[in-house]
PDB file of C-alpha atoms and ligand atoms in Angstrom:
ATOM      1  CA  UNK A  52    -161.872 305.894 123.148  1.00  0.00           C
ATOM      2  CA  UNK A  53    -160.260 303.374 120.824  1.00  0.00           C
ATOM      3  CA  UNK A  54    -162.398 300.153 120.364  1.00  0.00           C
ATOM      4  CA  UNK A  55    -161.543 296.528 118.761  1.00  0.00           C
ATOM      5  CA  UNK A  56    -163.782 293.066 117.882  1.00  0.00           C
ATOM      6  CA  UNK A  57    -162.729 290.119 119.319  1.00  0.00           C
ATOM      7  CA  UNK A  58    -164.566 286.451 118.710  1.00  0.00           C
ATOM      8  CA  UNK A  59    -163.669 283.821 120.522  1.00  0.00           C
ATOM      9  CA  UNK A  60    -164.102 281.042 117.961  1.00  0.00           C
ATOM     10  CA  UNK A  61    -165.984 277.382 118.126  1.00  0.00           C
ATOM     11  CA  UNK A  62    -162.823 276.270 118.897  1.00  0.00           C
ATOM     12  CA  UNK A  63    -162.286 278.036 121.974  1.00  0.00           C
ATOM     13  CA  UNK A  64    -166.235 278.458 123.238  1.00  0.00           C
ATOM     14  CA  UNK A  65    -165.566 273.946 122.819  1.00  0.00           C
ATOM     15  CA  UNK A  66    -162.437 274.050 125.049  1.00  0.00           C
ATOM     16  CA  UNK A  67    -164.120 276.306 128.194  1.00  0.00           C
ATOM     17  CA  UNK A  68    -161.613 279.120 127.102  1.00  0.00           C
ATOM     18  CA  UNK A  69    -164.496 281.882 127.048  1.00  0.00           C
ATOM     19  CA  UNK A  70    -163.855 282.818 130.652  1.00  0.00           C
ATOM     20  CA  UNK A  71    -160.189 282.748 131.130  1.00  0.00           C
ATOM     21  CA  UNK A  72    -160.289 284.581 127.491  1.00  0.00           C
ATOM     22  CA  UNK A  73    -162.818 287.240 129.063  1.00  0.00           C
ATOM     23  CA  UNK A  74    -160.144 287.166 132.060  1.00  0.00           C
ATOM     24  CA  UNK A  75    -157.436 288.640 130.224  1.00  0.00           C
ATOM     25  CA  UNK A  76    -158.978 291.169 128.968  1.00  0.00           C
ATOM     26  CA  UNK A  77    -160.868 292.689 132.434  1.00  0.00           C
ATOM     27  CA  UNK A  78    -157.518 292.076 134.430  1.00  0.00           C
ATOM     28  CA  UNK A  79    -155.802 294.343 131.893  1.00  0.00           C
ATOM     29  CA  UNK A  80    -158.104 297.017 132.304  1.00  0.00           C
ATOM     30  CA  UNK A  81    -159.850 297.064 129.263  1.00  0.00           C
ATOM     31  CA  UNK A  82    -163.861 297.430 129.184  1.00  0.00           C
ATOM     32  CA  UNK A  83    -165.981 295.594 127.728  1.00  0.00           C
ATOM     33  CA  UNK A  84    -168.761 297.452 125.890  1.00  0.00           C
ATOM     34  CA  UNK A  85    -170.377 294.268 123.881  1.00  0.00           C
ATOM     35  CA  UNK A  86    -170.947 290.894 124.289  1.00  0.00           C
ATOM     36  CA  UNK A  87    -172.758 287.861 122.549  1.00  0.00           C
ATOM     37  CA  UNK A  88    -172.452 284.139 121.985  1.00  0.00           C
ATOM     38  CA  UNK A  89    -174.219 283.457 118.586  1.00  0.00           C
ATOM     39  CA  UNK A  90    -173.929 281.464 115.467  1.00  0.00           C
ATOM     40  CA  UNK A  91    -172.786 282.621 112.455  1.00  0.00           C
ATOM     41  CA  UNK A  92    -173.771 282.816 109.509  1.00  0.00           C
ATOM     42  CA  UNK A  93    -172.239 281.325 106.124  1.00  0.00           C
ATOM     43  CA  UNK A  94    -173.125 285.261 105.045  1.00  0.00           C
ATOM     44  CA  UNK A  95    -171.697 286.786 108.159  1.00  0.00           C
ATOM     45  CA  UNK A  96    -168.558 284.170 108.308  1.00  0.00           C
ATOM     46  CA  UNK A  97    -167.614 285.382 104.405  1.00  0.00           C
ATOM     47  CA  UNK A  98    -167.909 289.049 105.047  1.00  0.00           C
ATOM     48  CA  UNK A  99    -165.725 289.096 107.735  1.00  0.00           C
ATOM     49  CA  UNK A 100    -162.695 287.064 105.963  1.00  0.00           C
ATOM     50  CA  UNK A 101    -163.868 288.859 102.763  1.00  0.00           C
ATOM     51  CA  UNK A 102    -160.020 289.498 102.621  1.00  0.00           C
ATOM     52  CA  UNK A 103    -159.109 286.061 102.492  1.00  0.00           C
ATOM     53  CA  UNK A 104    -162.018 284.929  99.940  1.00  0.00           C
ATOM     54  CA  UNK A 105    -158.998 283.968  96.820  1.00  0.00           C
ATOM     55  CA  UNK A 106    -157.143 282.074  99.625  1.00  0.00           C
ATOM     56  CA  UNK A 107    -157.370 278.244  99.682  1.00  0.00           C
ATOM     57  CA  UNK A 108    -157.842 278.023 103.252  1.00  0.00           C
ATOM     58  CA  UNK A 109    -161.039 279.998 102.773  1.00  0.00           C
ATOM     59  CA  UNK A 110    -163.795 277.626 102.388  1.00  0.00           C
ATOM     60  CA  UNK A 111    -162.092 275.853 105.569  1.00  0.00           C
ATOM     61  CA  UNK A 112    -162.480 278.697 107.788  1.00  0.00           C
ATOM     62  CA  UNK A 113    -165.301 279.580 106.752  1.00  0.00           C
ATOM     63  CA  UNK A 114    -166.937 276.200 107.420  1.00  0.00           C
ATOM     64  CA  UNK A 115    -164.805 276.057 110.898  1.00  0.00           C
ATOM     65  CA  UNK A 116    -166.427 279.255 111.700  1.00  0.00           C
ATOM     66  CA  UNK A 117    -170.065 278.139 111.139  1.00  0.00           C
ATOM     67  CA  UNK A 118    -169.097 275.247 113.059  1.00  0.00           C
ATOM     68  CA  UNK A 119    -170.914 276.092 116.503  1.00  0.00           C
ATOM     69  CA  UNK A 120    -171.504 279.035 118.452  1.00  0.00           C
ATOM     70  CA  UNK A 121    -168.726 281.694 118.835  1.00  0.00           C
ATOM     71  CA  UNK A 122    -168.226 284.502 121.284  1.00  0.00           C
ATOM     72  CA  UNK A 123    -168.736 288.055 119.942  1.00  0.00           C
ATOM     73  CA  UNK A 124    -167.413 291.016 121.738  1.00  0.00           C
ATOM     74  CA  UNK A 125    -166.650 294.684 121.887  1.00  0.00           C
ATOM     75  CA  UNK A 126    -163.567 295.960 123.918  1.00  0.00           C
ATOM     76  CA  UNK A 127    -162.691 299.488 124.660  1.00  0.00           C
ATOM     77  CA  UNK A 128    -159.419 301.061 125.925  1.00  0.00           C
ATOM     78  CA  UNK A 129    -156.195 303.152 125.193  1.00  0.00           C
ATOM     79  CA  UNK A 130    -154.558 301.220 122.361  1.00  0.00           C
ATOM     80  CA  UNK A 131    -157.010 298.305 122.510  1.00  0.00           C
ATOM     81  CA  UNK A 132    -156.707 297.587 118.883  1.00  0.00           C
ATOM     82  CA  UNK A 133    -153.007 296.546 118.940  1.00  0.00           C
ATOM     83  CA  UNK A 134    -152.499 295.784 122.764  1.00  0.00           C
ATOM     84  CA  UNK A 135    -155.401 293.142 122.184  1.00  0.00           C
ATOM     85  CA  UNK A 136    -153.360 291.492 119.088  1.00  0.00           C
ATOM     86  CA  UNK A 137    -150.523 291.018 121.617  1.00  0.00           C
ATOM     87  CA  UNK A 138    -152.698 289.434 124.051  1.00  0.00           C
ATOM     88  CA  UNK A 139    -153.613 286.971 121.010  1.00  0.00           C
ATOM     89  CA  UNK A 140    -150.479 286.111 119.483  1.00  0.00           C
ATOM     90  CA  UNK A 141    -149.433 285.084 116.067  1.00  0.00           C
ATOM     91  CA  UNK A 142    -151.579 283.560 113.689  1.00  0.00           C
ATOM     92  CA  UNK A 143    -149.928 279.940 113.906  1.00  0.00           C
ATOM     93  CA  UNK A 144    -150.385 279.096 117.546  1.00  0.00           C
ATOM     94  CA  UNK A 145    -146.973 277.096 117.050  1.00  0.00           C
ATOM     95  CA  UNK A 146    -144.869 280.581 116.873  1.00  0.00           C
ATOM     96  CA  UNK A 147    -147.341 282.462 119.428  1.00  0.00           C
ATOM     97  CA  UNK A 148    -145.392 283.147 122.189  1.00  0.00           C
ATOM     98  CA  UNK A 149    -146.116 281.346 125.678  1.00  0.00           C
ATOM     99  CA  UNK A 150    -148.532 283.682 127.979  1.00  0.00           C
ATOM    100  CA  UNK A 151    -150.007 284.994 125.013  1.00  0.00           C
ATOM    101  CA  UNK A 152    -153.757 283.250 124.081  1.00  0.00           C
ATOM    102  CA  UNK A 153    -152.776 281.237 120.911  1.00  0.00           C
ATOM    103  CA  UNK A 154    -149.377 280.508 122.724  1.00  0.00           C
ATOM    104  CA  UNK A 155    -150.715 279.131 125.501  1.00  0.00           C
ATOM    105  CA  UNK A 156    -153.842 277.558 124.899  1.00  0.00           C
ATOM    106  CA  UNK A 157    -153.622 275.980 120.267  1.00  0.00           C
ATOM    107  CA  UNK A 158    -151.497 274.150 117.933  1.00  0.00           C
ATOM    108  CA  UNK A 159    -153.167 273.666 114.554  1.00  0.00           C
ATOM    109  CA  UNK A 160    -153.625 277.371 112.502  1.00  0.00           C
ATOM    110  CA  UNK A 161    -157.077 276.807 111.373  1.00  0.00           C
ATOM    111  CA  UNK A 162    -157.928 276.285 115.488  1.00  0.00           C
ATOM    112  CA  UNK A 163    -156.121 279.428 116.810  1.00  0.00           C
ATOM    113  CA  UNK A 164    -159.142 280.007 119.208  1.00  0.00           C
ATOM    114  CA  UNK A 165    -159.759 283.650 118.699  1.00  0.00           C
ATOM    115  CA  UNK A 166    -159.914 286.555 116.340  1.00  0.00           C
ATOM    116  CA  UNK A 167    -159.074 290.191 116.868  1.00  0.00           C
ATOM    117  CA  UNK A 168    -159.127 293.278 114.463  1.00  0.00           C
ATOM    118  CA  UNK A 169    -155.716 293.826 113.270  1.00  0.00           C
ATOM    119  CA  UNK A 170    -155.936 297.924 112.456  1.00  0.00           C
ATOM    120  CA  UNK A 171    -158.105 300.667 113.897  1.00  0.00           C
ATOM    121  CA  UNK A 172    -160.471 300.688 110.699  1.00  0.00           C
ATOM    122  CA  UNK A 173    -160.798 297.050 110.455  1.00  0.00           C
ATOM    123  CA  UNK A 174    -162.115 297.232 114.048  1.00  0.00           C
ATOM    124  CA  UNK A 175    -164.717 299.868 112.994  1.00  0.00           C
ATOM    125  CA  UNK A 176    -165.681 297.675 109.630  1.00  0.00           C
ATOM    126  CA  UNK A 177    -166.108 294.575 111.874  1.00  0.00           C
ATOM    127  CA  UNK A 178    -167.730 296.321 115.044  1.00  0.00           C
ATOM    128  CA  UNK A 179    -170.146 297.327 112.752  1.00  0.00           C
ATOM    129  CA  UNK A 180    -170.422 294.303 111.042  1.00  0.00           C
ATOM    130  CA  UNK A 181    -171.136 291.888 114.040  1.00  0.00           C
ATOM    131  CA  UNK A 182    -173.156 294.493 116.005  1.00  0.00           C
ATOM    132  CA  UNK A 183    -176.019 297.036 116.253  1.00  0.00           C
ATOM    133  CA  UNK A 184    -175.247 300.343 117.502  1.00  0.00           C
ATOM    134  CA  UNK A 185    -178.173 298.928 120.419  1.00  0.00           C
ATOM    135  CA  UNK A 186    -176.250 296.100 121.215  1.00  0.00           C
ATOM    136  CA  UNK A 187    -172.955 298.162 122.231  1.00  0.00           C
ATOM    137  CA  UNK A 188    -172.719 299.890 126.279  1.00  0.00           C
ATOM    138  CA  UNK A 189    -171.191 303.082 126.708  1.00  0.00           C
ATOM    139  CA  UNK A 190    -170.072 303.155 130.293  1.00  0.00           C
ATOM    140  CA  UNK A 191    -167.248 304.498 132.354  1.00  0.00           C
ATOM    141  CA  UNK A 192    -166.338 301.578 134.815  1.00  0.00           C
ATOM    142  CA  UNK A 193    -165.467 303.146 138.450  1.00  0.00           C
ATOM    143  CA  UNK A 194    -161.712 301.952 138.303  1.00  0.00           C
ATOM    144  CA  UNK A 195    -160.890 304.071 135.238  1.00  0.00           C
ATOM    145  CA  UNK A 196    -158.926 306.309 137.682  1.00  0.00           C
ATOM    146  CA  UNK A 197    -156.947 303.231 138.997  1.00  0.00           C
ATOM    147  CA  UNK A 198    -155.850 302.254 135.132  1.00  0.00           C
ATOM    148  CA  UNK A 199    -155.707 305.962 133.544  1.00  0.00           C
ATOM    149  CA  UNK A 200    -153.319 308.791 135.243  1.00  0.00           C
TER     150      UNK A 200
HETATM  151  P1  DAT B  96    -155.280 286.507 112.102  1.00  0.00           P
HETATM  152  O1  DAT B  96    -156.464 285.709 112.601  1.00  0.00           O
HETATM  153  O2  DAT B  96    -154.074 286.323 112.988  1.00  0.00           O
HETATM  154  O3  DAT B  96    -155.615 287.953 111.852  1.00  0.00           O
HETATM  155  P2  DAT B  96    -155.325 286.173 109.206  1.00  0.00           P
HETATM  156  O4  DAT B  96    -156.214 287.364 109.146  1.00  0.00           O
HETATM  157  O5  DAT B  96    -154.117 286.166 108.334  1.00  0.00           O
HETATM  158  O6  DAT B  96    -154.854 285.871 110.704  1.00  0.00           O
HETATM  159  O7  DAT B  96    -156.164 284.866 108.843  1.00  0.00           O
HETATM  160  C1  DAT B  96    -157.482 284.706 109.346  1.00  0.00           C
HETATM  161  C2  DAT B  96    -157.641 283.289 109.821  1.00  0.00           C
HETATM  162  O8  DAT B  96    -157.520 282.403 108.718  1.00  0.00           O
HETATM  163  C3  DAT B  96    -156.576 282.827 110.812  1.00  0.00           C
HETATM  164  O9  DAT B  96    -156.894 283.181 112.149  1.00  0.00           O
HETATM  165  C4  DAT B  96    -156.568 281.349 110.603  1.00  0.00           C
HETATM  166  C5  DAT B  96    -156.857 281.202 109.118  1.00  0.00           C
HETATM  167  N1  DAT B  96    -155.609 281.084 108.345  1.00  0.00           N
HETATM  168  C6  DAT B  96    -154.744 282.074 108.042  1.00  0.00           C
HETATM  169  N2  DAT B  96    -153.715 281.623 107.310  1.00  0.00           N
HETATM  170  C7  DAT B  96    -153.935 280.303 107.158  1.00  0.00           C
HETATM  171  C8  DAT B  96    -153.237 279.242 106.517  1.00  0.00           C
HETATM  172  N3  DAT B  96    -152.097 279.465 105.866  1.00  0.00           N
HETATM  173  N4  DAT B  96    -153.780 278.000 106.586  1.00  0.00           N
HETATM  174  C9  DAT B  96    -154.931 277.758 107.221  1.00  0.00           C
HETATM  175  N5  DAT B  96    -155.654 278.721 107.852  1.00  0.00           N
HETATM  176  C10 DAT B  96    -155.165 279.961 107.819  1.00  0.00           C
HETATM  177 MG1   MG B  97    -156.817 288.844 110.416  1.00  0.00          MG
END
């Protein structure tokens, strides 16, 4: 089954949006298989946006990221990868659609709330990046038959 990394960021573990973020996710029917609220490292913070490292926004985010604790998670589902994105939005909460997270909940780019793996092998190079194989549930929640035919 497909899996995807999500973080909620300082940002949104500051505003109370870890449970209504969480929220989303469960009511869809996706299952989460990993979960922790940590800080991150400078280390860990320039891995992850390794792609962005020429950018000049970089040093930015990666001292926004560092900034307190963010929430670190695993999801699993049919299509999780890209369904997940929609759930987020665009980048620039401004043109995120309203009902999606950014839409509904930032303004400002560099405090778009959460992060999500945009591609099925980015999701495997961050999963393994954030977590230890330890740290990650395999289970098969009861409803699966009420969300899969
Ligand atoms: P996304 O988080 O939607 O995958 P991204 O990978 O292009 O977006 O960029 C990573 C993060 O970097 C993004 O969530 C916020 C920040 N960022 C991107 N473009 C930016 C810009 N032009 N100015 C400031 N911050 C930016
Ligand atoms: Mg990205």
């Amino acid at each position: 089954m497909e899996r995807t990394f999500l973080a909620v960021k300082p940002d949104g573990v500051q505003r109370s949006l870890v449970g209504e973020i969480i929220s989303r996710y469960e009511a869809k029917g996706f299952t989460l298989v990993g979960l922790k609220l940590m800080q991150v490292s400078r280390e860990l913070a320039e891995q992850h946006y390794g792609e962005h490292k020429e950018r000049p926004f970089f040093p930015g985010l990666v001292d926004f990221i560092t900034s307190g604790p963010v929430v670190a998670m695993v999801w699993e589902g049919k299509g999780v990868v890209a369904a997940a994105r929609k759930v987020i939005g665009s980048t620039n909460p401004l043109e995120s659609d309203p009902g999606t997270i950014r839409g509904d909940f930032g303004v400002d780019i560099g405090r778009n709330i959460i992060h999500g793996s945009d591609a099925v092998e980015t999701a495997q190079r961050e999963i393994d990046l954030w977590f230890k194989s330890e740290e990650l549930a395999a289970w098969e929640p009861t409803l699966t038959q009420w969300i899969y035919e």
